[in-house]
mmCIF file of C-alpha atoms in Angstrom:
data_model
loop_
_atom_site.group_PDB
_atom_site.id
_atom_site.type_symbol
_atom_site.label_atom_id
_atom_site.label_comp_id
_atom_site.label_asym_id
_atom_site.label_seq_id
_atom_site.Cartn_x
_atom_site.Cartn_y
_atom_site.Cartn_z
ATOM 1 C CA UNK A 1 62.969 184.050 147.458
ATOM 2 C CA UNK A 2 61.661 181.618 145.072
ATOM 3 C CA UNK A 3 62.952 177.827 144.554
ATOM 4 C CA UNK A 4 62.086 175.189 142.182
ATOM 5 C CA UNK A 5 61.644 171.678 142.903
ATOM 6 C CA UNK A 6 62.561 169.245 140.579
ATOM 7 C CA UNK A 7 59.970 166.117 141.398
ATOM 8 C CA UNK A 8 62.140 163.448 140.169
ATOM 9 C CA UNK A 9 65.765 163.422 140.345
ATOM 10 C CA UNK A 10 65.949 160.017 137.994
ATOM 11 C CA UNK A 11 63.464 159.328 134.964
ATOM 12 C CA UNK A 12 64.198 156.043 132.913
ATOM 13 C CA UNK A 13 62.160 155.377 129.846
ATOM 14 C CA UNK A 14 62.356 153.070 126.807
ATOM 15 C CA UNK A 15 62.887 154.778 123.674
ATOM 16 C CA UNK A 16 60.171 156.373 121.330
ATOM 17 C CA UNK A 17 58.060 156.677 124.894
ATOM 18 C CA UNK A 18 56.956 159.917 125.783
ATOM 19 C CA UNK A 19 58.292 161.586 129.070
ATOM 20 C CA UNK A 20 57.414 164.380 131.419
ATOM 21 C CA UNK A 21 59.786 165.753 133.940
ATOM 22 C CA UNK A 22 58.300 167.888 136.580
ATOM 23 C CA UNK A 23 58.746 171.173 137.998
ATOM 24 C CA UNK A 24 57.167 173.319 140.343
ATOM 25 C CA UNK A 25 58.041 176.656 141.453
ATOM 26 C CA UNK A 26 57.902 178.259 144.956
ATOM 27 C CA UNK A 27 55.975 181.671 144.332
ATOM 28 C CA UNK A 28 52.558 182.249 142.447
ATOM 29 C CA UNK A 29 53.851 185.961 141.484
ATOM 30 C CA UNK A 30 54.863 186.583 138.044
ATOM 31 C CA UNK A 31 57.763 184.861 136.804
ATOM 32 C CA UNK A 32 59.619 183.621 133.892
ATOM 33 C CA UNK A 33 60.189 179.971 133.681
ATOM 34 C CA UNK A 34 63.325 177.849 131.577
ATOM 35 C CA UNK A 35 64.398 174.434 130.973
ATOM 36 C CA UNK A 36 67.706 173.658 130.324
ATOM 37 C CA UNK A 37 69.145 170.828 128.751
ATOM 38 C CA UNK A 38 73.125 169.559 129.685
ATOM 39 C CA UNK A 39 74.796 166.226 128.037
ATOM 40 C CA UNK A 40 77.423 164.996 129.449
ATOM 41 C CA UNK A 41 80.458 166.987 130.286
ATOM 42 C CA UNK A 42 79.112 169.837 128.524
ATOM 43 C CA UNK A 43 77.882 173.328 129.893
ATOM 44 C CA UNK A 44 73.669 173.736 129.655
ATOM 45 C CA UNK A 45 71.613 174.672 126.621
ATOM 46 C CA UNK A 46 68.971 176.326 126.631
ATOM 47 C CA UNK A 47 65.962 174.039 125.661
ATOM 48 C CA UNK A 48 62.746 176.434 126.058
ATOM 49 C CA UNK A 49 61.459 179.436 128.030
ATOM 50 C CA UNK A 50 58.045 180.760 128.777
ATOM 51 C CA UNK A 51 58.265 184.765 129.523
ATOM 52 C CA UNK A 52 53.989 185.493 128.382
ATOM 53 C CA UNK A 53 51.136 184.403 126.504
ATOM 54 C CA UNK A 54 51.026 180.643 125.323
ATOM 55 C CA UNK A 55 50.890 178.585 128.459
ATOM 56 C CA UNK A 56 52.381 176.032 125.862
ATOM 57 C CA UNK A 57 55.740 176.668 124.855
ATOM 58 C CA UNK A 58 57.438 174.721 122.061
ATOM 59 C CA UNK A 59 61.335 173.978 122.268
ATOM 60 C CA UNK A 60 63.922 172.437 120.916
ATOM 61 C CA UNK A 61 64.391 168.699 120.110
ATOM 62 C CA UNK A 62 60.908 167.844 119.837
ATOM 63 C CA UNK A 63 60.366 169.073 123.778
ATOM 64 C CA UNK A 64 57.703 171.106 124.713
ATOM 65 C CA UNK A 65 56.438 172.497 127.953
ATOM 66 C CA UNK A 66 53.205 173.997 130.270
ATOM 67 C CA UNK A 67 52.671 176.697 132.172
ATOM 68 C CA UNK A 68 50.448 176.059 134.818
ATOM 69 C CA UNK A 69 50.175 178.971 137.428
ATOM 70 C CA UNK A 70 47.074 177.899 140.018
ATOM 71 C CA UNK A 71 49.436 174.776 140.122
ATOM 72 C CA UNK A 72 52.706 176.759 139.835
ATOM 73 C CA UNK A 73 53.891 174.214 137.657
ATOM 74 C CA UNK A 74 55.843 174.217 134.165
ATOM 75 C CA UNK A 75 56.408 170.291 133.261
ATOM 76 C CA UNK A 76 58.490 169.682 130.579
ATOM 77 C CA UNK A 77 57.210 166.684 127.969
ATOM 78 C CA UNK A 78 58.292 164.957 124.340
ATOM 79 C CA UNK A 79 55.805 162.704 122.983
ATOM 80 C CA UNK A 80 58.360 160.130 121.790
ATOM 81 C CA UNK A 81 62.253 160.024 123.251
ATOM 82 C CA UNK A 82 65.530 159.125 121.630
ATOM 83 C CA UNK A 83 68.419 157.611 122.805
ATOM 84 C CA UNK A 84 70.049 161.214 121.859
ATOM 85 C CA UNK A 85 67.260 162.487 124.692
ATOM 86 C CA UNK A 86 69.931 161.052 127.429
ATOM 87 C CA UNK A 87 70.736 164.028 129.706
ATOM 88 C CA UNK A 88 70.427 165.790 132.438
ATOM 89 C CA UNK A 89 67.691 168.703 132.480
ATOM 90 C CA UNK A 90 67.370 171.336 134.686
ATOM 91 C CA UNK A 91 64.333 173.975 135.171
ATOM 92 C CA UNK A 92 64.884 177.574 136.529
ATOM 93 C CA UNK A 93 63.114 180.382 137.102
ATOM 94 C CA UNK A 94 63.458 184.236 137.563
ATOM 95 C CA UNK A 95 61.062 187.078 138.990
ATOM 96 C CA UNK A 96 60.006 190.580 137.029
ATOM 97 C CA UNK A 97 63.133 191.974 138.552
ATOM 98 C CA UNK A 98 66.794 191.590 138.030
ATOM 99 C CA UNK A 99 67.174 188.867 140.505
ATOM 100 C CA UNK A 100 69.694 185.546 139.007
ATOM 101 C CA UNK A 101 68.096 182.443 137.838
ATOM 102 C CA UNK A 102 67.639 179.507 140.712
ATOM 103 C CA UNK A 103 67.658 176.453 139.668
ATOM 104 C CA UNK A 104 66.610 173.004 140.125
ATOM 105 C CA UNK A 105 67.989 170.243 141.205
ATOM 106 C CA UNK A 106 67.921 168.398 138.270
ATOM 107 C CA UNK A 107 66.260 165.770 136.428
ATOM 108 C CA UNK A 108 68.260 162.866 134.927
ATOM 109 C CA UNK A 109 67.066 160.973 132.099
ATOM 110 C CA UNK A 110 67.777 157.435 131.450
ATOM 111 C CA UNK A 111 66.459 156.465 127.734
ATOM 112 C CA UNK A 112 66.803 152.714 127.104
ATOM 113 C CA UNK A 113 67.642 150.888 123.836
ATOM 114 C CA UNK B 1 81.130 181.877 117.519
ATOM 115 C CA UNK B 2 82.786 180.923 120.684
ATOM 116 C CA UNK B 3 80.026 182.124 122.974
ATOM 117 C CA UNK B 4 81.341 181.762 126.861
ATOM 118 C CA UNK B 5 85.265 179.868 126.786
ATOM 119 C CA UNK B 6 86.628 178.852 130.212
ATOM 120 C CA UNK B 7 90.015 178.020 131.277
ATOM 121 C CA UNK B 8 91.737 175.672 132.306
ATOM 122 C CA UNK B 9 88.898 172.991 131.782
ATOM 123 C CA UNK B 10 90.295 170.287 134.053
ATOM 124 C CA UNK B 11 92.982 171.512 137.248
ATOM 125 C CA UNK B 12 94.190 169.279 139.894
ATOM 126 C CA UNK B 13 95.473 171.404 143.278
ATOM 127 C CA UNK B 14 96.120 170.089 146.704
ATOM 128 C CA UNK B 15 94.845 171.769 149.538
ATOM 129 C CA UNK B 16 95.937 175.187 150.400
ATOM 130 C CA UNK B 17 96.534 176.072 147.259
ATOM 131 C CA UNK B 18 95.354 179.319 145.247
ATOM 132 C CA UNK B 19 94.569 179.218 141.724
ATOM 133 C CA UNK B 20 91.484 181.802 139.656
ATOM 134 C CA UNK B 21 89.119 180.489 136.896
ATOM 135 C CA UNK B 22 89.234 182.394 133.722
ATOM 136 C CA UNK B 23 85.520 182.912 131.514
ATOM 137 C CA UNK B 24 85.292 184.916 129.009
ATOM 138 C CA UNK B 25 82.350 186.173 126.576
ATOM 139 C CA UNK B 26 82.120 187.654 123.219
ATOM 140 C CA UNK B 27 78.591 188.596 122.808
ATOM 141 C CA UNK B 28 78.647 192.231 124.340
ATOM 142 C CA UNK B 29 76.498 190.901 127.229
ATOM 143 C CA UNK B 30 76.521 193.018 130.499
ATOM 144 C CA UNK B 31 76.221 189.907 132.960
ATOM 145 C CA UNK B 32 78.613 187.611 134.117
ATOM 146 C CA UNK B 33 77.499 184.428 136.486
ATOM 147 C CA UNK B 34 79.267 181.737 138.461
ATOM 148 C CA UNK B 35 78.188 178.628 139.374
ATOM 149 C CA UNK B 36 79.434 175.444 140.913
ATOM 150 C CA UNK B 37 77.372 172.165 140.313
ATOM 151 C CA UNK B 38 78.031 169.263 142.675
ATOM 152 C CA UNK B 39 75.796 165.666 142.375
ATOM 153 C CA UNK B 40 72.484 165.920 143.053
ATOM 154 C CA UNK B 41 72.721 169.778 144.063
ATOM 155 C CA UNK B 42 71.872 171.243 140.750
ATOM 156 C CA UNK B 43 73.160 174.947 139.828
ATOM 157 C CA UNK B 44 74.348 177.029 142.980
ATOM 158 C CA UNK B 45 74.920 180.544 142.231
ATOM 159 C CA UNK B 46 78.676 182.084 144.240
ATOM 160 C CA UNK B 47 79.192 185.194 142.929
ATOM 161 C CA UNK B 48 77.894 187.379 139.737
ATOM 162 C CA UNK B 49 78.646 190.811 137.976
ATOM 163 C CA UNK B 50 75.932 193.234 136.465
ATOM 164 C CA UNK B 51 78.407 194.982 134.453
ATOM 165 C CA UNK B 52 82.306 195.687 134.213
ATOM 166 C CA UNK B 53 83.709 196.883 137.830
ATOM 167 C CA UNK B 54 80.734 195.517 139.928
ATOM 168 C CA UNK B 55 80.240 191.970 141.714
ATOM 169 C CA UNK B 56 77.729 190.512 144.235
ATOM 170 C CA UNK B 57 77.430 187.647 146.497
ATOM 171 C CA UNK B 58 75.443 184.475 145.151
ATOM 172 C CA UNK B 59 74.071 181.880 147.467
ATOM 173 C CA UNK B 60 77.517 179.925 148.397
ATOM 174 C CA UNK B 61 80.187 182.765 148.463
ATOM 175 C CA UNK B 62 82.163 182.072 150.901
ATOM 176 C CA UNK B 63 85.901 181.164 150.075
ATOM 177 C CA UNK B 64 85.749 182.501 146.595
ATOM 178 C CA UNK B 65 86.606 185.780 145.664
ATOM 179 C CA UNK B 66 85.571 187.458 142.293
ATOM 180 C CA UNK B 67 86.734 190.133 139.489
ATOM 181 C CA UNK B 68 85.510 191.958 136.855
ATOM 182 C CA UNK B 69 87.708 194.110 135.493
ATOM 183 C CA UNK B 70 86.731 194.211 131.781
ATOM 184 C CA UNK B 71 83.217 193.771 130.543
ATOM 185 C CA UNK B 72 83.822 190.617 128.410
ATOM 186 C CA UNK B 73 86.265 188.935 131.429
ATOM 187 C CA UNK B 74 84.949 187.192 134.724
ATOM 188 C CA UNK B 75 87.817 186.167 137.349
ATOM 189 C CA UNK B 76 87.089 183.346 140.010
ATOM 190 C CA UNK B 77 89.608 183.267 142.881
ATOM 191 C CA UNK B 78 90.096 180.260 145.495
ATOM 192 C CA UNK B 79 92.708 181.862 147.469
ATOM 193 C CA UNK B 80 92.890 178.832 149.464
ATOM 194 C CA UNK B 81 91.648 175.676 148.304
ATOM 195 C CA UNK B 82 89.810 173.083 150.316
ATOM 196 C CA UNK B 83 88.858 169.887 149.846
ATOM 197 C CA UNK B 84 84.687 170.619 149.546
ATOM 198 C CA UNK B 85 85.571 173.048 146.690
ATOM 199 C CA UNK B 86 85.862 170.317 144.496
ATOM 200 C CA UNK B 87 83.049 170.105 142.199
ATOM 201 C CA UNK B 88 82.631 171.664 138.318
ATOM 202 C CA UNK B 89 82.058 175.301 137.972
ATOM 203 C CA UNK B 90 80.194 176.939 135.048
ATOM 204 C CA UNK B 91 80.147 180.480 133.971
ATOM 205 C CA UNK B 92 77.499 181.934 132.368
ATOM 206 C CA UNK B 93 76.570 185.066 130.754
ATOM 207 C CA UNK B 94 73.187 186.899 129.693
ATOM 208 C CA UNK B 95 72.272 190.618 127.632
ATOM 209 C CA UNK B 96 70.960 191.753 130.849
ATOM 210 C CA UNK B 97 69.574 191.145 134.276
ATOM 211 C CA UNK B 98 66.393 191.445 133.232
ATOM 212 C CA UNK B 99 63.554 188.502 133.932
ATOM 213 C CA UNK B 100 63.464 186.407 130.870
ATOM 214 C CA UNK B 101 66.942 186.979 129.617
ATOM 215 C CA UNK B 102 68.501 183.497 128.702
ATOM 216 C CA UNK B 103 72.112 182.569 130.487
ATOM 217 C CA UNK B 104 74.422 180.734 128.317
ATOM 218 C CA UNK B 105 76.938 178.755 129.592
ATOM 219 C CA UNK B 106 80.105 177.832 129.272
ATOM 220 C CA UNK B 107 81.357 173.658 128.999
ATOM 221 C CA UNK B 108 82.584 173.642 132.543
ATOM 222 C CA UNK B 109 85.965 173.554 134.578
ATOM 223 C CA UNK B 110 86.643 170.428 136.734
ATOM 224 C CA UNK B 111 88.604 171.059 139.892
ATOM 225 C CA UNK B 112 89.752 168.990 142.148
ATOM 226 C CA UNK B 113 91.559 169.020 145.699
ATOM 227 C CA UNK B 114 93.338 166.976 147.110
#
């Protein structure tokens, strides 16, 4: 079955900073890879996936991520943060088949006036 | 669009107690997901459907039951509360099973138990 871990469950950075939040996944099979993005008290957004091709995937808000499969590996980065940027963000990932997401634990990010 | 709408969005029971979780979708999609989140646990999958009349057991099942009568509906039972159910439980819904297919989520339901 495959898991993700999250590296970091806290990130606090100053704003206009850049940021990565890690990820790694369990399995080096084919797989599709997500990050999601939730503010507070709201459900989760979708922020970027990478199904093929491109091992650098461009999302929303500036955020971008890479695919890194010797490392099994799909960090998520943004060159320069915003206060906005405060949330938590979770990365997931799903097989070929018709197996549910798993999750991560979750990264929290702190951006600092 | 309303996308994925649960209800109630806050609920306060004590323990012992039996209430179900409404979600609901409008975008045609085929399946249904819950989820309850709890601090520094992420996402944990209980129970999800694969299409109207079918359900199957997530990761943490036990003491929740599901239903899926109608394709667009997706019912979560606690037929008797207790205390460690507390936490916020999503719903989520996707086109299809398949790999790749994005899950989008509903804004939550707080429980609590007392």
């Amino acid at each position: 079955a495959q898991s993700v871990t999250q590296l970091d469950s806290q990130v606090p950075v100053f704003e206009e900073a850049p940021v990565e939040l890690r990820c790694n996944y369990s399995s080096s099979v084919s797989v599709y890879l997500f990050w999601y993005v939730q503010y507070p008290n709201q459900g989760l957004q979708l922020l970027l996936k990478y199904l093929s091709g491109s091992t650098l995937v461009k999302g929303i808000n500036g955020f971008e991520a890479e695919f890194n499969k010797s490392q099994t590996s799909f960090h998520l980065r943004k060159p320069s943060v915003h206060i906005s940027d405060t949330a938590e963000y979770f990365c997931a990932v799903s097989d070929l088949g018709n197996t549910p997401l798993v999750f991560g634990k979750g990264t929290r990010l702190s951006v600092i006036a | 669009n309303a996308g994925v709408t649960q209800t109630p969005k806050f609920r306060v029971l004590k323990t012992g107690q039996s209430m179900t979780l409404l979600c609901a979708q409008d975008m045609n999609h085929e399946y249904m997901y819950w989820y309850r989140q709890d601090p520094g646990m992420g996402l944990r999958l209980i129970h999800y459907s694969v299409g109207e009349g079918t359900t199957a057991k997530g990761e943490v099942p036990d003491g929740y039951n599901v239903s899926r009568l109608k394709k667009q509906n997706f019912l979560l039972g606690l037929e008797s509360a207790a205390p460690s159910q507390t936490s916020v439980y999503f719903c989520a819904s996707s086109y299809s099973g398949q790999g790749g297919q994005p899950q989008h989520f509903g804004d939550g339901t707080r429980l609590s138990i007392l």
